[in-house]
CSV table of N, CA and C in Angstrom, one decimal:
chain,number,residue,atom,x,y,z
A,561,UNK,N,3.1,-10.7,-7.1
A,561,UNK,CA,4.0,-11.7,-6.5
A,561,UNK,C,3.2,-12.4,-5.3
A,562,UNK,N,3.4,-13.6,-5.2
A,562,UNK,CA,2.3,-14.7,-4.8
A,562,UNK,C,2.9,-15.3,-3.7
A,563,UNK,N,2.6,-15.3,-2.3
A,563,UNK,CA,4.0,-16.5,-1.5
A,563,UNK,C,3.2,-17.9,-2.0
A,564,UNK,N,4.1,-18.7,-2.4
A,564,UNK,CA,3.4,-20.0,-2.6
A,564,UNK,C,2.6,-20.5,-1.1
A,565,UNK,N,3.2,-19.8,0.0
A,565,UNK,CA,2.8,-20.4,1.4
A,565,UNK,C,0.9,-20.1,1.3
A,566,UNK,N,0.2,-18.8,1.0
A,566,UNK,CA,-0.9,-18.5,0.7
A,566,UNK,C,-1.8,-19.2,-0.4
A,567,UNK,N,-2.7,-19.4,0.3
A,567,UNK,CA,-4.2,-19.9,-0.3
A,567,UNK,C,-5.0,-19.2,-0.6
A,568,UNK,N,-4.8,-18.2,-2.0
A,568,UNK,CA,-6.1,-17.7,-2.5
A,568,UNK,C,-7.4,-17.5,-2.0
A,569,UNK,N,-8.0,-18.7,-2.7
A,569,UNK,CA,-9.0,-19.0,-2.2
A,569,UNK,C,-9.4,-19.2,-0.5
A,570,UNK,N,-8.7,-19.6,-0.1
A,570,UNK,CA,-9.2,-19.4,1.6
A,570,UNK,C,-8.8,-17.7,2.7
A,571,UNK,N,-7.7,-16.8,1.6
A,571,UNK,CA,-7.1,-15.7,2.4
A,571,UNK,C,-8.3,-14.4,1.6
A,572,UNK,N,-8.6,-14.0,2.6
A,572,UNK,CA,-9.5,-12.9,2.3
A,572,UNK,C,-8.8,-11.6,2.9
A,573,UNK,N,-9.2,-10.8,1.5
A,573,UNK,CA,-8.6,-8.9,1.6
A,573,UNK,C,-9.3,-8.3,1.4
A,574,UNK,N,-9.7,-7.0,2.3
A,574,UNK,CA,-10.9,-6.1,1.8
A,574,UNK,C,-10.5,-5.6,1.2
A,575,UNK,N,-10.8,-5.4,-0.4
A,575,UNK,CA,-10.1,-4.6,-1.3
A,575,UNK,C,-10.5,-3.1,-1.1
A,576,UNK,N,-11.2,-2.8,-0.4
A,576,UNK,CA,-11.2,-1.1,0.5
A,576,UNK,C,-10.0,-0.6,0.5
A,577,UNK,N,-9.1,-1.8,1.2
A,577,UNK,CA,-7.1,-1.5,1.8
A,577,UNK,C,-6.7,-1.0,1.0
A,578,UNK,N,-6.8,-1.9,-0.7
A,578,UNK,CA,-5.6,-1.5,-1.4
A,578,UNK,C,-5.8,-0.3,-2.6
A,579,UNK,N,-7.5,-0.9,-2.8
A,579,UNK,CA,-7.7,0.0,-3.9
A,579,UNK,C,-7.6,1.7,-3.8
A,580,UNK,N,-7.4,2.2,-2.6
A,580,UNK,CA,-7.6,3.2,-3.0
A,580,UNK,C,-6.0,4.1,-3.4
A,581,UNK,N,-4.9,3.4,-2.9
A,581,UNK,CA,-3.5,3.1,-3.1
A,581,UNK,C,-3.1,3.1,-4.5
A,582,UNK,N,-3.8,1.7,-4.8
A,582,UNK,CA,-3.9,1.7,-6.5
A,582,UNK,C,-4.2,2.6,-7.7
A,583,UNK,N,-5.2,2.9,-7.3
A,583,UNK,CA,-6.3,4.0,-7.7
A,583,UNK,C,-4.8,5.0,-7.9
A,584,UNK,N,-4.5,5.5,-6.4
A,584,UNK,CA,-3.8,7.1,-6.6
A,584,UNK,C,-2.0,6.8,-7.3
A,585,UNK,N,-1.7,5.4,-7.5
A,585,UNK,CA,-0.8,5.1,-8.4
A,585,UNK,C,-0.9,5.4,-9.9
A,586,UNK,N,-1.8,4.8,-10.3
A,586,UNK,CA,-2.2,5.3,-12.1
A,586,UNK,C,-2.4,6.8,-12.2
A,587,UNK,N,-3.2,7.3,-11.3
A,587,UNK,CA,-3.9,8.5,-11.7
A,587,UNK,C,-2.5,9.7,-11.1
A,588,UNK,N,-2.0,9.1,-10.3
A,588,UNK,CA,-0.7,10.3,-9.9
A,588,UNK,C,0.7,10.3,-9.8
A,589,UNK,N,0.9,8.9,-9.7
A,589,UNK,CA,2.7,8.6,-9.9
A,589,UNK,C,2.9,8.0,-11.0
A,590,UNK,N,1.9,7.2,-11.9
A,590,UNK,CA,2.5,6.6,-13.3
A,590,UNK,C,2.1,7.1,-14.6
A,591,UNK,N,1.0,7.9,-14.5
A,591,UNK,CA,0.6,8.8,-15.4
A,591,UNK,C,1.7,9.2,-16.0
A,592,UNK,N,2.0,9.5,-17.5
A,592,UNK,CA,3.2,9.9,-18.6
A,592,UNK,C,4.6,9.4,-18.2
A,593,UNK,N,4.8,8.5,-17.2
A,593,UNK,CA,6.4,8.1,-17.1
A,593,UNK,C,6.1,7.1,-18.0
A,594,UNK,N,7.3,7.0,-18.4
A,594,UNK,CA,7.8,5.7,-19.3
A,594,UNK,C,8.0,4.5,-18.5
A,595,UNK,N,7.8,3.7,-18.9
A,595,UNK,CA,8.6,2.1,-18.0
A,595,UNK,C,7.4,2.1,-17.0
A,596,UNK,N,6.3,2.2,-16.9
A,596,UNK,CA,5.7,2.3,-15.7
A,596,UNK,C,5.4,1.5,-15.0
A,597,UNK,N,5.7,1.1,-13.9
A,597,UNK,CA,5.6,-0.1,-13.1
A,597,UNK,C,5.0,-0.4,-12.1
A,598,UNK,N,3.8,-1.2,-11.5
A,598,UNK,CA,3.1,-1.3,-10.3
A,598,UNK,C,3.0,-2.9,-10.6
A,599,UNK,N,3.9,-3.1,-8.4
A,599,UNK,CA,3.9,-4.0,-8.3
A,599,UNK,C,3.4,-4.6,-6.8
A,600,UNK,N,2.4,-5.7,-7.1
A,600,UNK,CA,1.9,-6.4,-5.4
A,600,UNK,C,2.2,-7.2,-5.3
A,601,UNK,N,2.8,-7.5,-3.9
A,601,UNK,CA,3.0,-8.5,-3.4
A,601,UNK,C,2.5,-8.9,-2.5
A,602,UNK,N,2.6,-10.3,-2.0
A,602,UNK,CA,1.3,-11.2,-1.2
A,602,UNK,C,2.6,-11.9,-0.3
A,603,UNK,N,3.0,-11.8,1.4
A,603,UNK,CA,3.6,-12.7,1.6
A,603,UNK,C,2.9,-12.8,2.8
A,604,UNK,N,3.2,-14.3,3.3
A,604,UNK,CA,2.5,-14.8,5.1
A,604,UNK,C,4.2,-14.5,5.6
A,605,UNK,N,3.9,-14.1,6.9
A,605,UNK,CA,5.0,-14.3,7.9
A,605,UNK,C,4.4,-14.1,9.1
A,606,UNK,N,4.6,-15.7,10.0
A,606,UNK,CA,4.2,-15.4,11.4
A,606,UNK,C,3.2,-15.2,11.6
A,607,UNK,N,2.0,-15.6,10.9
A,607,UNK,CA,0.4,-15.4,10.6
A,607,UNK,C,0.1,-14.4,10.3
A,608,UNK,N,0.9,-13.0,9.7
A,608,UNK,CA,1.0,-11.9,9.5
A,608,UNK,C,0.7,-11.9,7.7
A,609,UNK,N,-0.4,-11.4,7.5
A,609,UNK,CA,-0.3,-11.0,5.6
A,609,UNK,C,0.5,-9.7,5.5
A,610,UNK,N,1.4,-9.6,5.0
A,610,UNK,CA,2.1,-8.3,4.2
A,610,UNK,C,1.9,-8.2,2.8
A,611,UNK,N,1.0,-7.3,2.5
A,611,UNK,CA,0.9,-6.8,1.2
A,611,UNK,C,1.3,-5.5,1.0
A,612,UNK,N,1.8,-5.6,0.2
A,612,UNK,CA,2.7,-4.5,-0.3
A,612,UNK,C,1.8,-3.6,-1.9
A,613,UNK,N,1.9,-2.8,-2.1
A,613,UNK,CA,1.8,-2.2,-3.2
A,613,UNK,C,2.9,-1.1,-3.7
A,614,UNK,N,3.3,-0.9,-4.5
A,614,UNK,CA,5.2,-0.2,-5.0
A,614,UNK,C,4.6,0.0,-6.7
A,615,UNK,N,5.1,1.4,-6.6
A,615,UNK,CA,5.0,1.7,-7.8
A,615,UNK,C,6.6,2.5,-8.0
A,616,UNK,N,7.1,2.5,-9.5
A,616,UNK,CA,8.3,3.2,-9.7
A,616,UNK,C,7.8,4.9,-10.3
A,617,UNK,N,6.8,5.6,-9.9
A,617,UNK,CA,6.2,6.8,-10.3
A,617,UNK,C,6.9,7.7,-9.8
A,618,UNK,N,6.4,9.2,-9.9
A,618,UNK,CA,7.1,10.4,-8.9
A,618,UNK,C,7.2,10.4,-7.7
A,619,UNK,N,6.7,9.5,-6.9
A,619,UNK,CA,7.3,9.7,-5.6
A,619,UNK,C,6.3,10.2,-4.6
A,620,UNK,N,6.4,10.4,-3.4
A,620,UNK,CA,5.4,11.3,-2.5
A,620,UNK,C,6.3,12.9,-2.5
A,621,UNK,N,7.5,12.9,-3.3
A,621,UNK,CA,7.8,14.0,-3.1
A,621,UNK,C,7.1,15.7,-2.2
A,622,UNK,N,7.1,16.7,-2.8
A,622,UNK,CA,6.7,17.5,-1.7
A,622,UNK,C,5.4,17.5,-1.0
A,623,UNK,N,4.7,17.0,-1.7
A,623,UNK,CA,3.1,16.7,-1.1
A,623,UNK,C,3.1,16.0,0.6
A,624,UNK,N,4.8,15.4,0.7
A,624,UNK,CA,4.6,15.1,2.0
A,624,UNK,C,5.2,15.6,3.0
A,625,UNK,N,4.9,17.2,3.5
A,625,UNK,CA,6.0,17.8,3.8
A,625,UNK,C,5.0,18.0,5.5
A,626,UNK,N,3.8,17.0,5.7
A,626,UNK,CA,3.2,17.1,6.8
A,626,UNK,C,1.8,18.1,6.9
A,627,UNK,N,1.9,18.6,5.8
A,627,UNK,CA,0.7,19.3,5.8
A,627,UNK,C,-0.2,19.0,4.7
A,628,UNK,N,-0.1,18.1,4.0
A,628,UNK,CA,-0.8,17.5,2.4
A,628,UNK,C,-1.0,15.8,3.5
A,629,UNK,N,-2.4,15.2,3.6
A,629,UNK,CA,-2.5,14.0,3.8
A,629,UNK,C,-3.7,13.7,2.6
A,630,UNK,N,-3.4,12.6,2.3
A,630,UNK,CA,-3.9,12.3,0.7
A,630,UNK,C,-5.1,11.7,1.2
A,631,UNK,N,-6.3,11.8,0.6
A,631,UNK,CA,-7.4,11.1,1.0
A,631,UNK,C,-7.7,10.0,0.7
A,632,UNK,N,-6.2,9.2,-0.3
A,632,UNK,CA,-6.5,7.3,0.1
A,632,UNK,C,-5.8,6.9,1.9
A,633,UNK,N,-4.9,7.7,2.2
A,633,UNK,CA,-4.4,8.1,3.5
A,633,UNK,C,-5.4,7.7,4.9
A,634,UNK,N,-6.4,9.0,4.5
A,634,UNK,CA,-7.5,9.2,5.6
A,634,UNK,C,-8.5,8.4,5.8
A,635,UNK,N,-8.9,7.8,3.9
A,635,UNK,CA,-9.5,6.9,4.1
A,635,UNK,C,-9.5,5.4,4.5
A,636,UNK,N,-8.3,5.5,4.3
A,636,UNK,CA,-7.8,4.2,4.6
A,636,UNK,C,-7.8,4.1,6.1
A,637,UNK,N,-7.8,5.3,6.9
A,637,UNK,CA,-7.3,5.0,8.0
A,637,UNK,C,-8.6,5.2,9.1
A,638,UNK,N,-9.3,5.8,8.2
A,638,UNK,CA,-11.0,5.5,9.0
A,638,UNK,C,-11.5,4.3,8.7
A,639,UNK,N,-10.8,3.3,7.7
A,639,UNK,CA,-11.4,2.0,7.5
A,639,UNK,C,-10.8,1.3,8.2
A,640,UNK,N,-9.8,1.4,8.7
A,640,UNK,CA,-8.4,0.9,9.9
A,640,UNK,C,-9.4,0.7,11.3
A,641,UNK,N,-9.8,2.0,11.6
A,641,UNK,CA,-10.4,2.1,12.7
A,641,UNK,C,-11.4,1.3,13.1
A,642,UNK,N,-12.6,1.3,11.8
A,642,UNK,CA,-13.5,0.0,11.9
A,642,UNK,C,-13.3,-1.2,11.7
A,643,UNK,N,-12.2,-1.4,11.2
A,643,UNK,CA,-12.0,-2.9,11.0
A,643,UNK,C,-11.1,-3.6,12.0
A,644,UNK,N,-10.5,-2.6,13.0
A,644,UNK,CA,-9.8,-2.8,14.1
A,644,UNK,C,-10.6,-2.8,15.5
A,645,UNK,N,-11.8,-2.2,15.7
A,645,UNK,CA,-12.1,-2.1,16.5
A,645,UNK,C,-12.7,-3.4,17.4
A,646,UNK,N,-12.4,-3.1,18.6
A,646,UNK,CA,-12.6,-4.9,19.7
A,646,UNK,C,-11.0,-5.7,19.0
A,647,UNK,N,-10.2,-5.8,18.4
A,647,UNK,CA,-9.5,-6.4,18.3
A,647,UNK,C,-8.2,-6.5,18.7
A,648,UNK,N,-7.6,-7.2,19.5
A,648,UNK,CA,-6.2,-7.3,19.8
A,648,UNK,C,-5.0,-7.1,18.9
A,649,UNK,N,-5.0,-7.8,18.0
A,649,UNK,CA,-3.9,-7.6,16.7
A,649,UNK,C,-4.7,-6.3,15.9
A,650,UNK,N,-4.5,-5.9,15.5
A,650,UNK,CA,-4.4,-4.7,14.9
A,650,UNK,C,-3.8,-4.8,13.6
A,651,UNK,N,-4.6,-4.4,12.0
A,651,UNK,CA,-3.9,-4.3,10.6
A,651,UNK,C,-3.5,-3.0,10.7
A,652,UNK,N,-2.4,-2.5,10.2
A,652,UNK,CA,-2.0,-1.1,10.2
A,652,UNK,C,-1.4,-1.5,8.8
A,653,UNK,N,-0.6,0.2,7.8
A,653,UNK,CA,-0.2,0.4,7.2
A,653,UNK,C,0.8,1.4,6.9
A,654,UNK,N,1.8,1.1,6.6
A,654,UNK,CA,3.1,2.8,5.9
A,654,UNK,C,3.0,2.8,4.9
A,655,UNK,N,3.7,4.2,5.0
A,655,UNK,CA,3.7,4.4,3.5
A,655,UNK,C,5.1,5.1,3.5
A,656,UNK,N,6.4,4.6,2.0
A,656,UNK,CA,7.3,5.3,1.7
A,656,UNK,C,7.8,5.8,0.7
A,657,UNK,N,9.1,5.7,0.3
A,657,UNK,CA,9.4,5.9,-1.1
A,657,UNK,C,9.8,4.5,-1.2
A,658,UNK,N,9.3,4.1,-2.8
A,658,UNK,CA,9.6,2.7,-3.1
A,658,UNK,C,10.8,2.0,-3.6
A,659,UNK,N,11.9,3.8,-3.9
A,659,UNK,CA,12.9,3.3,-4.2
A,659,UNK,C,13.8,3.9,-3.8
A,660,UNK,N,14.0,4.2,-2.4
A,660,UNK,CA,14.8,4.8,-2.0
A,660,UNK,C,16.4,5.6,-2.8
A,661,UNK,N,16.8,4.7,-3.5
A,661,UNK,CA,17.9,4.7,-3.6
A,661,UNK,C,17.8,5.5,-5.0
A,662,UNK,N,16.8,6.2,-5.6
A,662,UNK,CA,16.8,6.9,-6.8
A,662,UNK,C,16.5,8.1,-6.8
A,663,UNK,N,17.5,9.1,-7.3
A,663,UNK,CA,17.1,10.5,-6.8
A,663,UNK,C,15.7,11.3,-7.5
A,664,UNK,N,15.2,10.4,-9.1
A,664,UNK,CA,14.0,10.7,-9.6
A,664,UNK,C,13.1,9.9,-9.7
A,665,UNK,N,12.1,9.8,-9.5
A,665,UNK,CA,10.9,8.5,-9.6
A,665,UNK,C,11.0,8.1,-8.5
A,666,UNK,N,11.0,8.1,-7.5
A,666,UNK,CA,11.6,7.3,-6.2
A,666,UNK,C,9.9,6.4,-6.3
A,667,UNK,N,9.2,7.0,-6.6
A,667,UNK,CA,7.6,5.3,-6.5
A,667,UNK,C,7.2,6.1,-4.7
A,668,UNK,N,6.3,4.9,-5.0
A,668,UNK,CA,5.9,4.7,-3.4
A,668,UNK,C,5.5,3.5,-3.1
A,669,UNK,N,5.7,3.2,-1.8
A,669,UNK,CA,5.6,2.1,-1.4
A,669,UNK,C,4.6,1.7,-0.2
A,670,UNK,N,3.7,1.4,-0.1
A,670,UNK,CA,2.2,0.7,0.8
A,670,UNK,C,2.4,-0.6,1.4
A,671,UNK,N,3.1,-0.3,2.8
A,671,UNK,CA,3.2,-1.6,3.1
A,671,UNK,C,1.6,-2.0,4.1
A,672,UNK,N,1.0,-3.2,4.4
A,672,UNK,CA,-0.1,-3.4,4.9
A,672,UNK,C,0.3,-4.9,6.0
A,673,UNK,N,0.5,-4.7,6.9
A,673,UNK,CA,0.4,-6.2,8.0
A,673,UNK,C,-1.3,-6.4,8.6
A,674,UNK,N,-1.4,-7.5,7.9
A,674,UNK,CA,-2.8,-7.5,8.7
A,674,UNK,C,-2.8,-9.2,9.3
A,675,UNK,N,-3.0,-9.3,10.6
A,675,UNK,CA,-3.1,-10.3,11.2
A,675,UNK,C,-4.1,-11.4,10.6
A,676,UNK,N,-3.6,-12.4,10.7
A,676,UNK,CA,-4.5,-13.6,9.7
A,676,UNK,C,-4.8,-14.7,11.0
């Protein structure tokens, strides 16, 4: 999902961010479900890019009980570090369940604000 407000061609994403997100969607939350669904979205708000990545998979279920940090996680967040550094605005990212509202498959959800 695309905001029409975004220009491709002129909005640049280090795909570092998302791939490794992606990556641990196929290989861990969509693997053998049925209906399997991974979805990005692209929107501008307030010079802010929010990309999203949401899958309908298993979930972060117990793996996130504070002692399991996933190494798209860590990596992502030593690439945070460098690509933040000297900089006022600051890209950060969360991570949740993507479907709250479902007691099985809940997904996950990667949200990403990175100042534009």
């Amino acid at each position: 999902d695309l905001d029409p407000s975004i220009r491709p061609e002129a909005t640049l994403l280090a795909p570092m961010l998302t791939q490794p997100f992606i990556e641990n969607a196929f290989e861990h939350g969509l693997n053998d479900i049925k209906n399997a669904l991974l979805y990005l979205s692209f929107k501008s708000v307030n010079g802010v890019l929010i990309v999203e990545v949401i899958d309908n998979g298993r979930g972060l279920g117990e793996k996130n009980n504070g002692e399991h940090i996933s190494m798209a996680t860590s990596i992502t967040s030593e690439r945070l570090q460098l690509l933040n550094r000297g900089k006022n605005k600051k890209t950060f990212f969360t991570i949740s369940d993507g479907y709250p509202e479902k007691k099985e498959n809940k997904g996950v959800k990667v949200r990403f604000e990175i100042p534009v």
